[in-house]
């Protein structure tokens, strides 16, 4: 893994987990984290939360061309079919290489750039629009887009070079989802939207919603993933499950 702490607004942070590069930029007055995952061997790119500032997201996609590996002996990629594949993938980084956008939940600050990104950053095949099944209708209504894949708990989203497992975390919104990335030899990486942060769960608006979120976090996240799991939230700095696990009882007791 490479990288440091959470960037400030507009600063790009880059990490690599096995054959997946992860770039992060915080956008807007809400400092939403936008995550771009790139398969380093394939060039396929998946964006998590097109929160705002489509121009910053376009720059993030363009910069990810540097994350695509050259095949051996093709540092200057010309003259072979394999090298041409690399050149094509890198060219896609100039703005038409985004394969999918996944929205972690329905709240406005996580999808303000969704329509623009879907319109501007897709290749000939367009960009796949993915959201949790129970938030999809609201996202469609608020963004004027069509959700192509309504993801449910336990689904596995398969991309070229990597996959993301869907974990439904009900409470912050009915259809909030987290996305789990696994790579051999690397800690699990969990993108949690607004459902889990350093210091506690995401905001809820009733005792029932809080209990639902805590139950899902304990059963579906803390109960099955190891302490070294990295947590990348929708706002702010990353954490690990090991850092948060000792405080689960405290969160339950305080009710938030």
CSV table of C-alpha atoms in Angstrom, one decimal:
chain,number,residue,atom,x,y,z
A,1,UNK,CA,0.0,0.0,0.0
A,2,UNK,CA,1.2,3.5,-0.7
A,3,UNK,CA,-0.2,6.8,0.5
A,4,UNK,CA,-0.7,9.0,3.6
A,5,UNK,CA,-3.5,10.7,5.5
A,6,UNK,CA,-6.7,12.1,4.1
A,7,UNK,CA,-6.1,15.0,1.6
A,8,UNK,CA,-7.5,18.4,2.0
A,9,UNK,CA,-10.1,19.6,-0.5
A,10,UNK,CA,-8.7,19.5,-4.0
A,11,UNK,CA,-5.6,17.5,-3.1
A,12,UNK,CA,-5.3,14.0,-4.7
A,13,UNK,CA,-4.1,11.1,-2.6
A,14,UNK,CA,-3.0,7.9,-4.4
A,15,UNK,CA,-2.6,4.4,-3.0
A,16,UNK,CA,-2.2,0.9,-4.5
A,17,UNK,CA,-3.7,-2.3,-3.2
A,18,UNK,CA,-2.4,-5.3,-5.3
A,19,UNK,CA,-3.6,-4.7,-8.8
A,20,UNK,CA,-6.0,-1.8,-7.9
A,21,UNK,CA,-4.9,1.8,-7.6
A,22,UNK,CA,-7.1,4.0,-5.5
A,23,UNK,CA,-7.1,7.8,-5.9
A,24,UNK,CA,-9.0,10.1,-3.6
A,25,UNK,CA,-10.0,13.7,-3.8
A,26,UNK,CA,-12.2,15.7,-1.3
A,27,UNK,CA,-14.6,18.0,-3.0
A,28,UNK,CA,-17.1,20.8,-2.2
A,29,UNK,CA,-17.8,22.7,1.0
A,30,UNK,CA,-18.9,19.3,2.5
A,31,UNK,CA,-15.4,17.8,1.8
A,32,UNK,CA,-16.9,14.7,0.4
A,33,UNK,CA,-14.4,12.0,-0.5
A,34,UNK,CA,-14.5,10.8,-4.1
A,35,UNK,CA,-12.7,7.5,-4.7
A,36,UNK,CA,-11.5,6.3,-8.1
A,37,UNK,CA,-10.5,2.6,-8.4
A,38,UNK,CA,-8.4,1.6,-11.4
A,39,UNK,CA,-7.4,-1.9,-12.4
A,40,UNK,CA,-3.7,-1.4,-13.0
A,41,UNK,CA,-3.5,-4.3,-15.5
A,42,UNK,CA,-6.7,-3.5,-17.4
A,43,UNK,CA,-7.3,0.2,-17.1
A,44,UNK,CA,-10.9,-0.2,-16.0
A,45,UNK,CA,-12.0,2.5,-13.7
A,46,UNK,CA,-14.8,2.7,-11.1
A,47,UNK,CA,-15.8,5.8,-9.3
A,48,UNK,CA,-17.4,5.8,-5.8
A,49,UNK,CA,-19.6,8.8,-5.1
A,50,UNK,CA,-19.7,11.5,-7.8
A,51,UNK,CA,-20.2,14.0,-5.1
A,52,UNK,CA,-19.5,17.4,-6.7
A,53,UNK,CA,-17.0,19.3,-8.9
A,54,UNK,CA,-17.2,17.3,-12.1
A,55,UNK,CA,-14.1,19.0,-13.4
A,56,UNK,CA,-12.1,17.7,-10.4
A,57,UNK,CA,-13.5,14.2,-11.1
A,58,UNK,CA,-12.5,14.5,-14.7
A,59,UNK,CA,-9.0,15.4,-13.7
A,60,UNK,CA,-8.9,12.5,-11.3
A,61,UNK,CA,-9.8,10.1,-14.1
A,62,UNK,CA,-7.2,11.6,-16.4
A,63,UNK,CA,-4.5,11.3,-13.8
A,64,UNK,CA,-5.3,7.6,-13.3
A,65,UNK,CA,-3.7,6.9,-16.7
A,66,UNK,CA,-0.4,6.9,-14.7
A,67,UNK,CA,-1.8,4.0,-12.7
A,68,UNK,CA,-2.0,1.6,-15.6
A,69,UNK,CA,1.0,-0.7,-15.8
A,70,UNK,CA,3.2,-1.1,-18.9
A,71,UNK,CA,3.7,-4.7,-20.0
A,72,UNK,CA,7.3,-5.8,-19.6
A,73,UNK,CA,9.6,-4.0,-22.1
A,74,UNK,CA,7.0,-1.5,-23.3
A,75,UNK,CA,7.8,1.6,-21.2
A,76,UNK,CA,7.4,3.5,-24.5
A,77,UNK,CA,4.3,1.7,-25.6
A,78,UNK,CA,4.5,1.3,-29.4
A,79,UNK,CA,4.8,-1.4,-31.9
A,80,UNK,CA,3.1,-4.5,-30.3
A,81,UNK,CA,-0.5,-5.5,-29.8
A,82,UNK,CA,0.1,-5.6,-26.0
A,83,UNK,CA,1.6,-2.1,-26.1
A,84,UNK,CA,-1.2,-0.8,-28.2
A,85,UNK,CA,-3.6,-2.1,-25.5
A,86,UNK,CA,-1.8,-0.1,-22.9
A,87,UNK,CA,-1.8,3.0,-25.1
A,88,UNK,CA,-5.5,2.6,-25.6
A,89,UNK,CA,-6.1,2.3,-21.8
A,90,UNK,CA,-3.9,5.3,-21.1
A,91,UNK,CA,-5.7,7.3,-23.7
A,92,UNK,CA,-9.0,6.5,-22.0
A,93,UNK,CA,-7.7,8.3,-19.0
A,94,UNK,CA,-8.0,11.6,-20.9
A,95,UNK,CA,-11.7,11.6,-20.1
A,96,UNK,CA,-13.6,8.6,-21.6
A,97,UNK,CA,-12.3,5.8,-19.5
A,98,UNK,CA,-14.8,5.6,-16.7
A,99,UNK,CA,-16.7,2.3,-16.6
A,100,UNK,CA,-19.0,2.7,-13.6
A,101,UNK,CA,-20.2,5.1,-10.9
A,102,UNK,CA,-21.4,3.6,-7.6
A,103,UNK,CA,-23.4,5.9,-5.2
A,104,UNK,CA,-23.2,4.8,-1.6
A,105,UNK,CA,-26.4,6.5,-0.6
A,106,UNK,CA,-29.2,8.9,-1.6
A,107,UNK,CA,-28.1,12.1,0.2
A,108,UNK,CA,-27.6,15.1,-2.1
A,109,UNK,CA,-24.0,15.8,-1.2
A,110,UNK,CA,-22.9,12.4,-2.6
A,111,UNK,CA,-24.4,12.7,-6.1
A,112,UNK,CA,-24.4,16.3,-7.2
A,113,UNK,CA,-22.0,15.6,-10.0
A,114,UNK,CA,-23.5,12.2,-11.0
A,115,UNK,CA,-25.5,13.4,-14.1
A,116,UNK,CA,-22.5,15.4,-15.4
A,117,UNK,CA,-20.1,12.5,-14.8
A,118,UNK,CA,-22.3,10.0,-16.5
A,119,UNK,CA,-22.7,12.4,-19.5
A,120,UNK,CA,-19.1,13.5,-19.9
A,121,UNK,CA,-16.8,10.7,-18.8
A,122,UNK,CA,-18.1,7.6,-20.5
A,123,UNK,CA,-16.7,5.9,-23.6
A,124,UNK,CA,-18.8,4.6,-26.4
A,125,UNK,CA,-20.5,2.1,-24.0
A,126,UNK,CA,-21.4,4.8,-21.5
A,127,UNK,CA,-21.0,4.7,-17.8
A,128,UNK,CA,-22.8,2.1,-15.6
A,129,UNK,CA,-24.8,3.8,-12.9
A,130,UNK,CA,-25.0,1.7,-9.7
A,131,UNK,CA,-26.7,2.3,-6.3
A,132,UNK,CA,-28.3,0.4,-3.4
A,133,UNK,CA,-31.7,-1.0,-4.3
A,134,UNK,CA,-33.6,0.9,-1.6
A,135,UNK,CA,-32.0,4.3,-2.4
A,136,UNK,CA,-32.1,3.9,-6.2
A,137,UNK,CA,-35.5,5.5,-6.8
A,138,UNK,CA,-34.6,8.6,-4.8
A,139,UNK,CA,-31.2,8.9,-6.6
A,140,UNK,CA,-33.0,8.7,-9.9
A,141,UNK,CA,-35.5,11.4,-8.9
A,142,UNK,CA,-32.9,13.7,-7.5
A,143,UNK,CA,-30.4,13.4,-10.3
A,144,UNK,CA,-32.5,12.8,-13.4
A,145,UNK,CA,-30.4,9.7,-14.1
A,146,UNK,CA,-31.3,6.0,-14.6
A,147,UNK,CA,-29.8,3.5,-12.1
A,148,UNK,CA,-28.6,0.6,-14.2
A,149,UNK,CA,-27.8,-1.8,-11.4
A,150,UNK,CA,-29.7,-1.8,-8.1
A,151,UNK,CA,-27.3,-3.5,-5.8
A,152,UNK,CA,-28.4,-5.7,-2.9
A,153,UNK,CA,-26.6,-7.0,0.2
A,154,UNK,CA,-24.3,-9.9,-0.8
A,155,UNK,CA,-24.0,-8.9,-4.4
A,156,UNK,CA,-20.6,-9.0,-6.0
A,157,UNK,CA,-19.9,-6.3,-8.6
A,158,UNK,CA,-17.5,-7.8,-11.1
A,159,UNK,CA,-15.2,-5.5,-13.1
A,160,UNK,CA,-12.2,-6.2,-15.3
A,161,UNK,CA,-9.4,-6.9,-12.9
A,162,UNK,CA,-11.2,-6.6,-9.6
A,163,UNK,CA,-14.5,-7.0,-7.8
A,164,UNK,CA,-16.4,-5.2,-5.1
A,165,UNK,CA,-18.7,-7.0,-2.6
A,166,UNK,CA,-21.8,-5.1,-1.6
A,167,UNK,CA,-22.6,-4.7,2.1
A,168,UNK,CA,-26.0,-3.1,2.9
A,169,UNK,CA,-25.8,-0.9,6.0
A,170,UNK,CA,-29.3,0.2,6.8
A,171,UNK,CA,-29.9,3.2,9.0
A,172,UNK,CA,-28.2,6.4,7.7
A,173,UNK,CA,-30.5,5.9,4.7
A,174,UNK,CA,-32.6,2.8,3.9
A,175,UNK,CA,-30.4,1.9,0.9
A,176,UNK,CA,-26.9,2.8,2.1
A,177,UNK,CA,-24.2,0.4,0.9
A,178,UNK,CA,-20.5,-0.2,1.7
A,179,UNK,CA,-18.2,-1.7,-0.9
A,180,UNK,CA,-15.5,-4.2,0.0
A,181,UNK,CA,-12.3,-4.6,-2.0
A,182,UNK,CA,-10.1,-7.6,-1.5
A,183,UNK,CA,-6.6,-8.1,-3.1
A,184,UNK,CA,-4.2,-11.0,-2.4
A,185,UNK,CA,-1.6,-10.0,0.1
A,186,UNK,CA,-3.3,-6.7,1.1
A,187,UNK,CA,-5.7,-5.8,3.9
A,188,UNK,CA,-9.4,-5.6,3.0
A,189,UNK,CA,-10.5,-2.2,2.0
A,190,UNK,CA,-14.0,-1.0,2.9
A,191,UNK,CA,-15.6,2.1,1.4
A,192,UNK,CA,-18.4,3.0,3.9
A,193,UNK,CA,-20.0,6.2,2.6
A,194,UNK,CA,-21.7,7.8,5.6
A,195,UNK,CA,-22.3,4.6,7.5
A,196,UNK,CA,-19.1,4.4,9.4
A,197,UNK,CA,-16.5,7.0,10.4
A,198,UNK,CA,-13.5,7.3,12.8
A,199,UNK,CA,-15.3,7.5,16.1
A,200,UNK,CA,-18.7,6.1,15.3
A,201,UNK,CA,-21.5,5.2,13.0
A,202,UNK,CA,-23.1,7.6,10.6
A,203,UNK,CA,-25.9,9.9,11.7
A,204,UNK,CA,-29.4,8.5,12.1
A,205,UNK,CA,-32.7,10.1,12.8
A,206,UNK,CA,-34.5,7.7,15.1
A,207,UNK,CA,-33.7,5.1,17.7
A,208,UNK,CA,-34.9,2.4,15.3
A,209,UNK,CA,-32.5,3.6,12.5
A,210,UNK,CA,-29.6,3.7,14.9
A,211,UNK,CA,-30.2,0.2,16.1
A,212,UNK,CA,-30.5,-1.0,12.5
A,213,UNK,CA,-27.2,0.6,11.5
A,214,UNK,CA,-25.4,-0.7,14.6
A,215,UNK,CA,-26.8,-4.2,14.1
A,216,UNK,CA,-25.6,-4.2,10.5
A,217,UNK,CA,-22.2,-2.9,11.3
A,218,UNK,CA,-21.7,-5.5,14.0
A,219,UNK,CA,-23.0,-8.4,12.1
A,220,UNK,CA,-21.9,-7.6,8.6
A,221,UNK,CA,-18.7,-5.6,9.1
A,222,UNK,CA,-17.1,-6.0,12.6
A,223,UNK,CA,-18.4,-9.6,12.9
A,224,UNK,CA,-16.7,-10.9,9.7
A,225,UNK,CA,-13.8,-8.6,8.8
A,226,UNK,CA,-10.4,-8.5,10.5
A,227,UNK,CA,-8.9,-5.6,12.5
A,228,UNK,CA,-6.5,-4.6,9.7
A,229,UNK,CA,-9.4,-3.8,7.4
A,230,UNK,CA,-9.0,-0.2,6.1
A,231,UNK,CA,-12.1,2.0,6.3
A,232,UNK,CA,-12.5,4.8,3.8
A,233,UNK,CA,-15.5,6.9,4.7
A,234,UNK,CA,-17.5,9.5,2.8
A,235,UNK,CA,-15.9,12.4,4.6
A,236,UNK,CA,-12.7,12.8,6.6
A,237,UNK,CA,-9.7,10.5,7.2
A,238,UNK,CA,-9.5,6.8,6.9
A,239,UNK,CA,-9.4,4.4,9.9
A,240,UNK,CA,-9.2,0.7,10.6
A,241,UNK,CA,-11.7,-1.7,12.1
A,242,UNK,CA,-9.2,-2.5,14.8
A,243,UNK,CA,-9.1,1.1,15.9
A,244,UNK,CA,-12.9,1.3,16.1
A,245,UNK,CA,-13.8,-2.1,17.5
A,246,UNK,CA,-13.1,-1.4,21.2
A,247,UNK,CA,-15.7,1.4,21.1
A,248,UNK,CA,-18.7,-0.5,19.8
A,249,UNK,CA,-20.2,-0.8,23.3
A,250,UNK,CA,-19.7,2.9,23.9
A,251,UNK,CA,-21.5,3.7,20.7
A,252,UNK,CA,-24.4,1.5,21.6
A,253,UNK,CA,-24.6,3.1,25.1
A,254,UNK,CA,-24.6,6.7,23.9
A,255,UNK,CA,-27.1,6.0,21.1
A,256,UNK,CA,-25.2,7.7,18.3
